[in-house]
Short mmCIF file of C-alpha atoms in Angstrom, two decimals:
data_model
loop_
_atom_site.label_atom_id
_atom_site.label_comp_id
_atom_site.label_asym_id
_atom_site.label_seq_id
_atom_site.Cartn_x
_atom_site.Cartn_y
_atom_site.Cartn_z
CA UNK A 19 39.44 4.85 -2.91
CA UNK A 20 37.39 4.74 0.29
CA UNK A 21 35.47 7.87 -0.70
CA UNK A 22 34.74 6.38 -4.13
CA UNK A 23 33.43 3.13 -2.54
CA UNK A 24 31.22 5.09 -0.15
CA UNK A 25 29.81 7.10 -3.06
CA UNK A 26 28.98 3.92 -5.03
CA UNK A 27 27.34 2.43 -1.92
CA UNK A 28 25.32 5.62 -1.50
CA UNK A 29 24.09 5.48 -5.08
CA UNK A 30 23.16 1.80 -4.85
CA UNK A 31 21.09 2.38 -1.73
CA UNK A 32 19.39 5.47 -3.16
CA UNK A 33 18.48 3.67 -6.36
CA UNK A 34 16.80 0.93 -4.30
CA UNK A 35 15.07 3.19 -1.81
CA UNK A 36 12.02 4.61 -3.50
CA UNK A 37 8.33 5.19 -3.04
CA UNK A 38 6.56 1.84 -2.91
CA UNK A 39 2.88 0.95 -3.11
CA UNK A 40 0.83 3.84 -1.71
CA UNK A 41 -2.70 3.45 -0.37
CA UNK A 42 -5.20 5.56 -2.31
CA UNK A 43 -8.51 4.41 -0.88
CA UNK A 44 -10.02 2.07 1.68
CA UNK A 45 -13.48 1.46 3.09
CA UNK A 46 -14.07 -1.44 5.47
CA UNK A 47 -17.58 -1.98 4.08
CA UNK A 48 -16.31 -2.69 0.54
CA UNK A 49 -14.71 -5.76 -1.01
CA UNK A 50 -12.79 -4.92 -4.18
CA UNK A 51 -12.51 -7.78 -6.66
CA UNK A 52 -10.85 -6.53 -9.83
CA UNK A 53 -9.19 -3.42 -11.27
CA UNK A 54 -8.73 -2.26 -14.88
CA UNK A 55 -7.48 0.99 -16.44
CA UNK A 56 -8.12 2.54 -19.84
CA UNK A 57 -5.22 5.00 -19.60
CA UNK A 58 -3.11 6.71 -16.95
CA UNK A 59 -6.10 8.74 -15.73
CA UNK A 60 -9.19 6.57 -16.16
CA UNK A 61 -9.71 3.35 -14.25
CA UNK A 62 -12.39 1.15 -12.69
CA UNK A 63 -12.74 -1.22 -9.75
CA UNK A 64 -15.34 -3.98 -9.46
CA UNK A 65 -16.59 -4.03 -5.88
CA UNK A 66 -19.51 -4.81 -3.59
CA UNK A 67 -20.69 -4.35 -0.02
CA UNK A 68 -23.15 -6.01 2.32
CA UNK A 69 -26.23 -4.17 3.61
CA UNK A 70 -29.21 -5.68 5.44
CA UNK A 71 -27.94 -9.21 4.77
CA UNK A 72 -27.82 -8.58 1.02
CA UNK A 73 -24.95 -7.84 -1.35
CA UNK A 74 -24.90 -4.67 -3.40
CA UNK A 75 -22.63 -4.26 -6.40
CA UNK A 76 -20.70 -1.06 -6.98
CA UNK A 77 -18.22 0.23 -9.54
CA UNK A 78 -15.55 2.70 -8.46
CA UNK A 79 -14.23 5.04 -11.14
CA UNK A 80 -11.33 7.49 -11.23
CA UNK A 81 -10.70 10.12 -13.88
CA UNK A 82 -7.54 11.56 -12.31
CA UNK A 83 -5.17 8.65 -11.84
CA UNK A 84 -6.63 7.45 -8.56
CA UNK A 85 -6.64 10.74 -6.64
CA UNK A 86 -10.43 10.68 -6.38
CA UNK A 87 -13.03 7.96 -6.98
CA UNK A 88 -16.74 8.19 -7.73
CA UNK A 89 -19.12 5.35 -6.88
CA UNK A 90 -21.93 3.90 -8.95
CA UNK A 91 -24.34 1.45 -7.32
CA UNK A 92 -25.23 -1.28 -9.79
CA UNK A 93 -28.98 -2.05 -9.83
CA UNK A 94 -30.14 -5.55 -9.06
CA UNK A 95 -28.42 -6.26 -5.75
CA UNK A 96 -25.61 -8.57 -6.91
CA UNK A 97 -21.90 -8.81 -6.14
CA UNK A 98 -19.77 -7.24 -8.86
CA UNK A 99 -16.78 -9.56 -9.17
CA UNK A 100 -15.25 -8.66 -12.53
CA UNK A 101 -15.01 -5.72 -14.91
CA UNK A 102 -13.62 -5.25 -18.43
CA UNK A 103 -13.47 -2.51 -21.06
CA UNK A 104 -12.84 -3.50 -24.72
CA UNK A 105 -12.54 0.19 -25.65
CA UNK A 106 -12.74 3.64 -24.08
CA UNK A 107 -16.53 3.81 -23.87
CA UNK A 108 -17.94 0.26 -23.71
CA UNK A 109 -17.54 -1.82 -20.58
CA UNK A 110 -19.02 -4.89 -18.90
CA UNK A 111 -19.24 -6.02 -15.29
CA UNK A 112 -21.05 -8.59 -13.18
CA UNK A 113 -20.54 -11.81 -11.28
CA UNK A 114 -23.28 -13.06 -8.99
CA UNK A 115 -25.98 -15.31 -10.52
CA UNK A 116 -24.52 -14.82 -13.98
CA UNK A 117 -25.69 -11.20 -14.20
CA UNK A 118 -24.11 -8.98 -16.85
CA UNK A 119 -24.18 -5.17 -16.89
CA UNK A 120 -23.02 -2.87 -19.66
CA UNK A 121 -21.99 0.75 -20.04
CA UNK A 122 -21.67 2.70 -23.28
CA UNK A 123 -20.53 6.00 -21.75
CA UNK A 124 -17.27 5.08 -19.99
CA UNK A 125 -18.92 3.95 -16.79
CA UNK A 126 -21.16 6.92 -16.19
CA UNK A 127 -24.25 4.70 -16.36
CA UNK A 128 -24.67 0.92 -16.17
CA UNK A 129 -27.69 -1.12 -17.22
CA UNK A 130 -28.64 -4.78 -16.93
CA UNK A 131 -27.74 -6.69 -20.08
CA UNK A 132 -28.98 -10.19 -19.31
CA UNK A 133 -27.75 -13.38 -17.68
CA UNK A 134 -25.59 -16.27 -18.68
CA UNK A 135 -27.46 -19.43 -19.73
CA UNK A 136 -27.02 -20.96 -16.26
CA UNK A 137 -28.23 -18.05 -14.20
CA UNK A 138 -27.49 -19.63 -10.82
CA UNK A 139 -23.78 -19.82 -11.60
CA UNK A 140 -21.62 -16.93 -10.42
CA UNK A 141 -18.59 -16.00 -12.46
CA UNK A 142 -15.21 -14.69 -11.43
CA UNK A 143 -13.99 -13.24 -14.71
CA UNK A 144 -15.46 -11.50 -17.73
CA UNK A 145 -13.11 -10.55 -20.56
CA UNK A 146 -13.60 -8.91 -23.97
CA UNK A 147 -10.96 -9.00 -26.72
CA UNK A 148 -12.88 -6.38 -28.69
CA UNK A 149 -16.33 -4.80 -28.60
CA UNK A 150 -17.97 -7.95 -30.03
CA UNK A 151 -16.00 -10.96 -28.78
CA UNK A 152 -16.00 -11.77 -25.08
CA UNK A 153 -15.68 -14.64 -22.63
CA UNK A 154 -16.93 -15.55 -19.17
CA UNK A 155 -15.66 -18.26 -16.83
CA UNK A 156 -18.13 -19.18 -14.09
CA UNK A 157 -17.36 -20.64 -10.68
CA UNK A 158 -17.91 -24.20 -11.90
CA UNK A 159 -15.37 -23.85 -14.69
CA UNK A 160 -17.83 -23.38 -17.57
CA UNK A 161 -16.69 -21.12 -20.40
CA UNK A 162 -19.13 -18.94 -22.36
CA UNK A 163 -18.46 -16.89 -25.48
CA UNK A 164 -20.25 -14.02 -27.20
CA UNK A 165 -19.62 -12.69 -30.70
CA UNK A 166 -22.29 -9.98 -30.64
CA UNK A 167 -21.23 -7.74 -27.76
CA UNK A 168 -22.95 -9.76 -25.06
CA UNK A 169 -26.42 -9.91 -26.62
CA UNK A 170 -26.23 -13.71 -26.51
CA UNK A 171 -23.79 -16.25 -25.08
CA UNK A 172 -22.87 -19.73 -26.27
CA UNK A 173 -21.47 -22.42 -24.04
CA UNK A 174 -18.11 -23.55 -25.41
CA UNK A 175 -17.01 -25.65 -22.43
CA UNK A 176 -19.84 -27.03 -20.31
CA UNK A 177 -18.36 -30.22 -18.80
CA UNK A 178 -15.02 -29.27 -17.29
CA UNK A 179 -14.53 -32.36 -15.09
CA UNK A 180 -16.82 -30.86 -12.43
CA UNK A 181 -14.15 -28.36 -11.44
CA UNK A 182 -15.24 -25.78 -8.90
CA UNK A 183 -13.65 -22.36 -8.91
CA UNK A 184 -14.23 -19.66 -6.38
CA UNK A 185 -14.35 -15.93 -6.80
CA UNK A 186 -12.84 -13.45 -7.07
CA UNK A 187 -9.53 -14.37 -8.61
CA UNK A 188 -9.92 -17.58 -10.56
CA UNK A 189 -10.83 -17.72 -14.20
CA UNK A 190 -8.45 -15.12 -15.59
CA UNK A 191 -8.28 -15.10 -19.39
CA UNK A 192 -5.13 -14.14 -21.28
CA UNK A 193 -5.03 -13.93 -25.08
CA UNK A 194 -1.62 -13.68 -26.74
CA UNK A 195 -3.24 -12.92 -30.10
CA UNK A 196 -6.62 -13.37 -31.80
CA UNK A 197 -6.36 -17.17 -31.81
CA UNK A 198 -4.06 -18.24 -28.95
CA UNK A 199 -5.56 -17.86 -25.49
CA UNK A 200 -5.30 -19.30 -22.00
CA UNK A 201 -7.46 -19.56 -18.91
CA UNK A 202 -6.44 -20.23 -15.31
CA UNK A 203 -9.26 -22.60 -14.45
CA UNK A 204 -9.18 -22.96 -10.70
CA UNK A 205 -9.40 -26.24 -8.81
CA UNK A 206 -7.53 -29.47 -9.59
CA UNK A 207 -4.57 -27.71 -11.20
CA UNK A 208 -6.04 -26.96 -14.61
CA UNK A 209 -5.07 -24.51 -17.31
CA UNK A 210 -7.25 -24.26 -20.43
CA UNK A 211 -5.82 -23.39 -23.84
CA UNK A 212 -7.42 -22.41 -27.13
CA UNK A 213 -5.86 -22.22 -30.58
CA UNK A 214 -8.97 -21.10 -32.44
CA UNK A 215 -10.01 -17.88 -30.76
CA UNK A 216 -11.91 -19.53 -27.92
CA UNK A 217 -14.27 -21.81 -29.81
CA UNK A 218 -12.61 -24.89 -28.32
CA UNK A 219 -10.56 -25.30 -25.16
CA UNK A 220 -8.23 -28.14 -24.14
CA UNK A 221 -7.17 -29.07 -20.61
CA UNK A 222 -3.55 -28.94 -19.48
CA UNK A 223 -2.77 -30.20 -15.99
CA UNK A 224 -0.28 -28.58 -13.66
CA UNK A 225 2.20 -31.04 -12.09
CA UNK A 226 0.35 -30.88 -8.77
CA UNK A 227 -3.36 -31.24 -9.49
CA UNK A 228 -4.20 -30.18 -5.92
CA UNK A 229 -3.18 -26.61 -6.72
CA UNK A 230 -5.75 -23.97 -7.61
CA UNK A 231 -4.78 -22.04 -10.75
CA UNK A 232 -5.72 -18.51 -9.70
CA UNK A 233 -4.30 -16.32 -12.46
CA UNK A 234 -2.17 -16.42 -15.60
CA UNK A 235 0.07 -14.02 -17.51
CA UNK A 236 2.00 -14.68 -20.71
CA UNK A 237 5.15 -12.79 -21.67
CA UNK A 238 4.86 -14.09 -25.23
CA UNK A 239 3.34 -17.06 -27.05
CA UNK A 240 5.87 -19.45 -25.46
CA UNK A 241 6.63 -18.12 -21.96
CA UNK A 242 4.00 -17.66 -19.28
CA UNK A 243 3.27 -17.99 -15.59
CA UNK A 244 0.44 -19.34 -13.45
CA UNK A 245 0.07 -18.47 -9.77
CA UNK A 246 -1.70 -20.69 -7.26
CA UNK A 247 -2.69 -20.88 -3.64
CA UNK A 248 -0.03 -21.74 -1.06
CA UNK A 249 2.64 -19.75 -2.85
CA UNK A 250 3.07 -21.89 -5.96
CA UNK A 251 4.32 -20.28 -9.20
CA UNK A 252 4.40 -22.40 -12.38
CA UNK A 253 6.07 -21.53 -15.69
CA UNK A 254 5.71 -22.72 -19.26
CA UNK A 255 8.37 -22.32 -21.95
CA UNK A 256 6.48 -24.16 -24.70
CA UNK A 257 3.24 -22.23 -25.13
CA UNK A 258 1.44 -24.02 -22.31
CA UNK A 259 2.04 -27.56 -23.55
CA UNK A 260 3.58 -28.31 -20.15
CA UNK A 261 4.11 -26.44 -16.89
CA UNK A 262 6.90 -26.74 -14.32
CA UNK A 263 7.00 -25.54 -10.73
CA UNK A 264 9.25 -22.47 -10.81
CA UNK A 265 9.21 -21.47 -7.15
CA UNK A 266 7.31 -21.89 -3.90
CA UNK A 267 6.86 -18.53 -2.20
CA UNK A 268 5.44 -19.91 1.04
CA UNK A 269 2.03 -20.01 2.62
CA UNK A 270 0.45 -16.96 0.96
CA UNK A 271 -2.44 -17.47 -1.45
CA UNK A 272 -1.36 -15.89 -4.75
CA UNK A 273 -4.37 -14.28 -6.40
CA UNK A 274 -3.16 -12.40 -9.48
CA UNK A 275 -0.10 -11.77 -11.64
CA UNK A 276 0.69 -9.05 -14.17
CA UNK A 277 3.81 -7.99 -16.07
CA UNK A 278 4.42 -4.27 -16.42
CA UNK A 279 7.24 -4.90 -18.92
CA UNK A 280 9.14 -7.95 -20.21
CA UNK A 281 11.36 -7.72 -17.14
CA UNK A 282 9.18 -6.38 -14.32
CA UNK A 283 6.12 -8.18 -12.96
CA UNK A 284 4.09 -8.37 -9.77
CA UNK A 285 2.16 -11.06 -7.91
CA UNK A 286 -0.44 -10.08 -5.29
CA UNK A 287 -2.28 -12.13 -2.70
CA UNK A 288 -2.65 -12.60 1.02
CA UNK A 289 -1.76 -14.63 4.06
CA UNK A 290 -4.61 -16.46 5.76
CA UNK A 291 -6.20 -19.86 6.19
CA UNK A 292 -7.09 -21.21 2.75
CA UNK A 293 -10.67 -22.47 2.70
CA UNK A 294 -13.06 -23.86 0.13
CA UNK A 295 -15.92 -22.00 1.79
CA UNK A 296 -16.09 -18.50 0.34
CA UNK A 297 -19.77 -17.95 0.95
CA UNK A 298 -19.19 -15.24 3.55
CA UNK A 299 -16.76 -12.59 2.31
CA UNK A 300 -14.52 -10.86 3.18
CA UNK A 301 -12.46 -13.99 2.87
CA UNK A 302 -9.99 -14.92 5.62
CA UNK A 303 -6.63 -13.18 5.38
CA UNK A 304 -4.37 -11.60 7.95
CA UNK A 305 -2.52 -9.27 5.56
CA UNK A 306 -1.49 -8.69 1.97
CA UNK A 307 1.54 -9.89 0.09
CA UNK A 308 3.22 -8.46 -3.02
CA UNK A 309 6.09 -10.14 -4.87
CA UNK A 310 8.16 -8.58 -7.64
CA UNK A 311 10.39 -9.88 -10.40
CA UNK A 312 12.93 -7.75 -12.26
CA UNK A 313 14.33 -10.53 -14.46
CA UNK A 314 11.35 -11.65 -16.48
CA UNK A 315 9.94 -14.00 -13.84
CA UNK A 316 13.05 -16.12 -13.21
CA UNK A 317 13.22 -15.00 -9.58
CA UNK A 318 10.65 -13.38 -7.28
CA UNK A 319 11.26 -11.44 -4.06
CA UNK A 320 9.04 -9.88 -1.44
CA UNK A 321 8.22 -6.30 -2.40
CA UNK A 322 5.63 -5.22 0.16
CA UNK A 323 3.52 -6.68 2.96
CA UNK A 324 2.39 -3.59 4.85
CA UNK A 325 -1.29 -3.69 3.91
CA UNK A 326 -3.59 -5.57 6.28
CA UNK A 327 -6.04 -6.69 3.59
CA UNK A 328 -5.93 -9.51 1.07
CA UNK A 329 -5.15 -8.28 -2.46
CA UNK A 330 -7.09 -9.87 -5.31
CA UNK A 331 -6.15 -8.05 -8.53
CA UNK A 332 -3.21 -6.16 -10.06
CA UNK A 333 -2.93 -4.31 -13.38
CA UNK A 334 -0.43 -2.02 -15.04
CA UNK A 335 -1.05 1.25 -16.87
CA UNK A 336 2.53 1.63 -18.09
CA UNK A 337 5.90 0.07 -17.32
CA UNK A 338 6.07 2.28 -14.20
CA UNK A 339 2.47 2.83 -13.08
CA UNK A 340 0.20 0.13 -11.68
CA UNK A 341 -2.66 -0.55 -9.30
CA UNK A 342 -3.85 -3.40 -7.10
CA UNK A 343 -7.04 -3.83 -5.09
CA UNK A 344 -8.44 -6.05 -2.38
CA UNK A 345 -10.42 -6.40 0.82
CA UNK A 346 -11.90 -3.53 2.82
CA UNK A 347 -12.01 -1.38 -0.29
CA UNK A 348 -8.23 -1.26 -0.52
CA UNK A 349 -6.72 0.43 -3.61
CA UNK A 350 -2.93 0.69 -3.91
CA UNK A 351 -0.82 2.46 -6.54
CA UNK A 352 2.83 2.33 -7.55
CA UNK A 353 4.47 5.10 -9.57
CA UNK A 354 7.97 3.72 -10.13
CA UNK A 355 7.59 0.01 -10.81
CA UNK A 356 10.80 -0.22 -12.83
CA UNK A 357 12.77 1.22 -9.91
CA UNK A 358 14.87 3.43 -12.21
CA UNK A 359 15.66 7.01 -11.22
CA UNK A 360 16.78 9.31 -13.98
CA UNK A 361 18.54 11.66 -11.54
CA UNK A 362 19.12 12.17 -7.84
CA UNK A 363 17.53 15.09 -6.02
CA UNK A 364 18.29 16.72 -2.69
CA UNK A 365 15.36 14.95 -1.08
CA UNK A 366 16.60 11.46 -2.03
CA UNK A 367 17.13 9.15 0.92
CA UNK A 368 20.05 6.81 1.51
CA UNK A 369 20.08 4.01 4.08
CA UNK A 370 23.22 2.00 4.89
CA UNK A 371 24.59 -0.50 5.52
CA UNK A 372 22.39 -3.14 3.93
CA UNK A 373 22.53 -5.87 5.16
CA UNK A 374 22.67 -4.37 8.64
CA UNK A 375 23.84 -5.87 11.94
CA UNK A 376 22.91 -3.23 14.51
CA UNK A 377 22.51 0.40 13.36
CA UNK A 378 20.81 1.70 10.22
CA UNK A 379 22.14 5.10 9.14
CA UNK A 380 19.82 7.44 7.27
CA UNK A 381 21.20 10.23 5.08
CA UNK A 382 18.89 12.77 3.52
CA UNK A 383 19.09 16.44 2.56
CA UNK A 384 15.92 18.50 3.02
CA UNK A 385 13.96 15.50 4.34
CA UNK A 386 10.80 16.26 6.29
CA UNK A 387 10.06 12.86 7.78
CA UNK A 388 8.55 12.92 11.25
CA UNK A 389 8.15 9.26 12.28
CA UNK A 390 9.31 5.82 11.23
CA UNK A 391 7.85 2.30 11.34
CA UNK A 392 9.59 -1.03 10.72
CA UNK A 393 7.60 -4.06 9.58
CA UNK A 394 8.68 -7.66 9.15
CA UNK A 395 7.94 -9.79 6.08
CA UNK A 396 4.59 -10.84 7.60
CA UNK A 397 3.35 -7.27 7.85
CA UNK A 398 3.82 -7.07 11.62
CA UNK A 399 5.12 -3.80 13.07
CA UNK A 400 8.26 -4.46 15.13
CA UNK A 401 9.57 -0.94 15.78
CA UNK A 402 8.32 2.64 15.56
CA UNK A 403 9.30 6.08 16.79
CA UNK A 404 10.32 9.59 15.84
CA UNK A 405 12.49 10.01 12.77
CA UNK A 406 16.22 10.12 13.47
CA UNK A 407 19.36 9.51 11.48
CA UNK A 408 20.47 6.38 13.36
CA UNK A 409 18.04 3.52 14.08
CA UNK A 410 18.99 0.67 16.42
CA UNK A 411 17.77 -2.66 14.99
CA UNK A 412 20.19 -4.96 16.83
CA UNK A 413 17.45 -6.68 18.83
CA UNK A 414 15.16 -7.65 15.97
CA UNK A 415 15.44 -11.11 14.39
CA UNK A 416 17.25 -11.86 11.15
CA UNK A 417 15.17 -11.44 8.02
CA UNK A 418 13.68 -9.05 5.48
CA UNK A 419 12.18 -5.81 6.82
CA UNK A 420 10.46 -2.70 5.51
CA UNK A 421 11.36 0.73 6.87
CA UNK A 422 8.46 3.13 6.40
CA UNK A 423 9.19 6.87 6.77
CA UNK A 424 6.21 9.14 7.29
CA UNK A 425 5.88 12.85 6.65
CA UNK A 426 3.16 15.31 5.70
CA UNK A 427 3.39 14.00 2.13
CA UNK A 428 3.50 10.50 0.71
CA UNK A 429 5.29 7.94 2.91
CA UNK A 430 8.44 6.27 1.61
CA UNK A 431 9.15 2.58 2.14
CA UNK A 432 12.59 0.97 1.90
CA UNK A 433 13.48 -2.68 2.15
CA UNK A 434 16.51 -3.88 4.12
CA UNK A 435 17.96 -7.13 5.44
CA UNK A 436 18.87 -7.72 9.10
CA UNK A 437 21.71 -10.16 9.80
CA UNK A 438 23.69 -11.27 12.85
CA UNK A 439 27.39 -11.78 13.40
#
């Protein structure tokens, strides 16, 4: 009986100890705003950098699933804050001063395609439902629509109670179908809803109108989630007619949310002093934060906080593969979002017990780890050293920790809980 219990414990630990978010790219001169992928190989990141007291927009592109990235400097000297592709060849990007750029060759070349009607307004999100119909939400909450592929734009919501958004992050559009759509509208706790394909938008207030609605994701026409600054997550169960506070995840500013499947979703953001002054990016943040749900958004738990840069955007390619981006050019990737292993291999790692009081035991066949690092939930390193099978954690405080094992290949990160007697 004891051997059977130990075997079950071993399997449960192995199934929860897997490769987490891996860093693919970083450059301290870049600020990444948004990420989107066409398929498992081809993806794009909206980004910009500062040079000689001026901002320069760039688009990063990968054709091999994030292993390598090429860089295209966007002409015109503006910050690129958002990017969208309605199909495999046509894409749009822009942000600063209402500038819009277009590509017709899958991002190989970009050319200026005009400005929004109010050219001094920056925008945080551009979204196309198809090659003709698109939307823009600027940093004052105005909504613009095009029905001719961006050749011209009509203002469909020009007087949004003088709400001021900031970028990047606010203004995310989410369309459930061709007619029903939503918009996280930034300041004063507003969500916008359309029932006619975006021709008209109505305001729906969150319970706390001091919250900033950063991003939105709908599981279906009835159930959806909005994330806000200061850790607030709101949920609707009636197609956005009303929203209730689901959970408060603490002091982190939650920037984006995306569901990889009906059960698994991620929220990304960062810890740092929240400020209304975002005129001098990179914006203040001490480190990233990633939360995960495995039960359709009912509960959320800390998944990773090892990155030192604020994360602004997350997107999925499949139920298992996803990317997120943020400050200092940071690009992260996860390959096993569902957390399901189809079989165990000799290189699988087991850690036990969990929760742990004093000693963590590591069991691994054919492992080639050389060093270890332990981080707390705030991304602070509390222990490090050479890899060994028994790690003494008795003197660290109670809480959630991440054990990071490093080798010549990809590092592996496991979460564990430290308790006391």
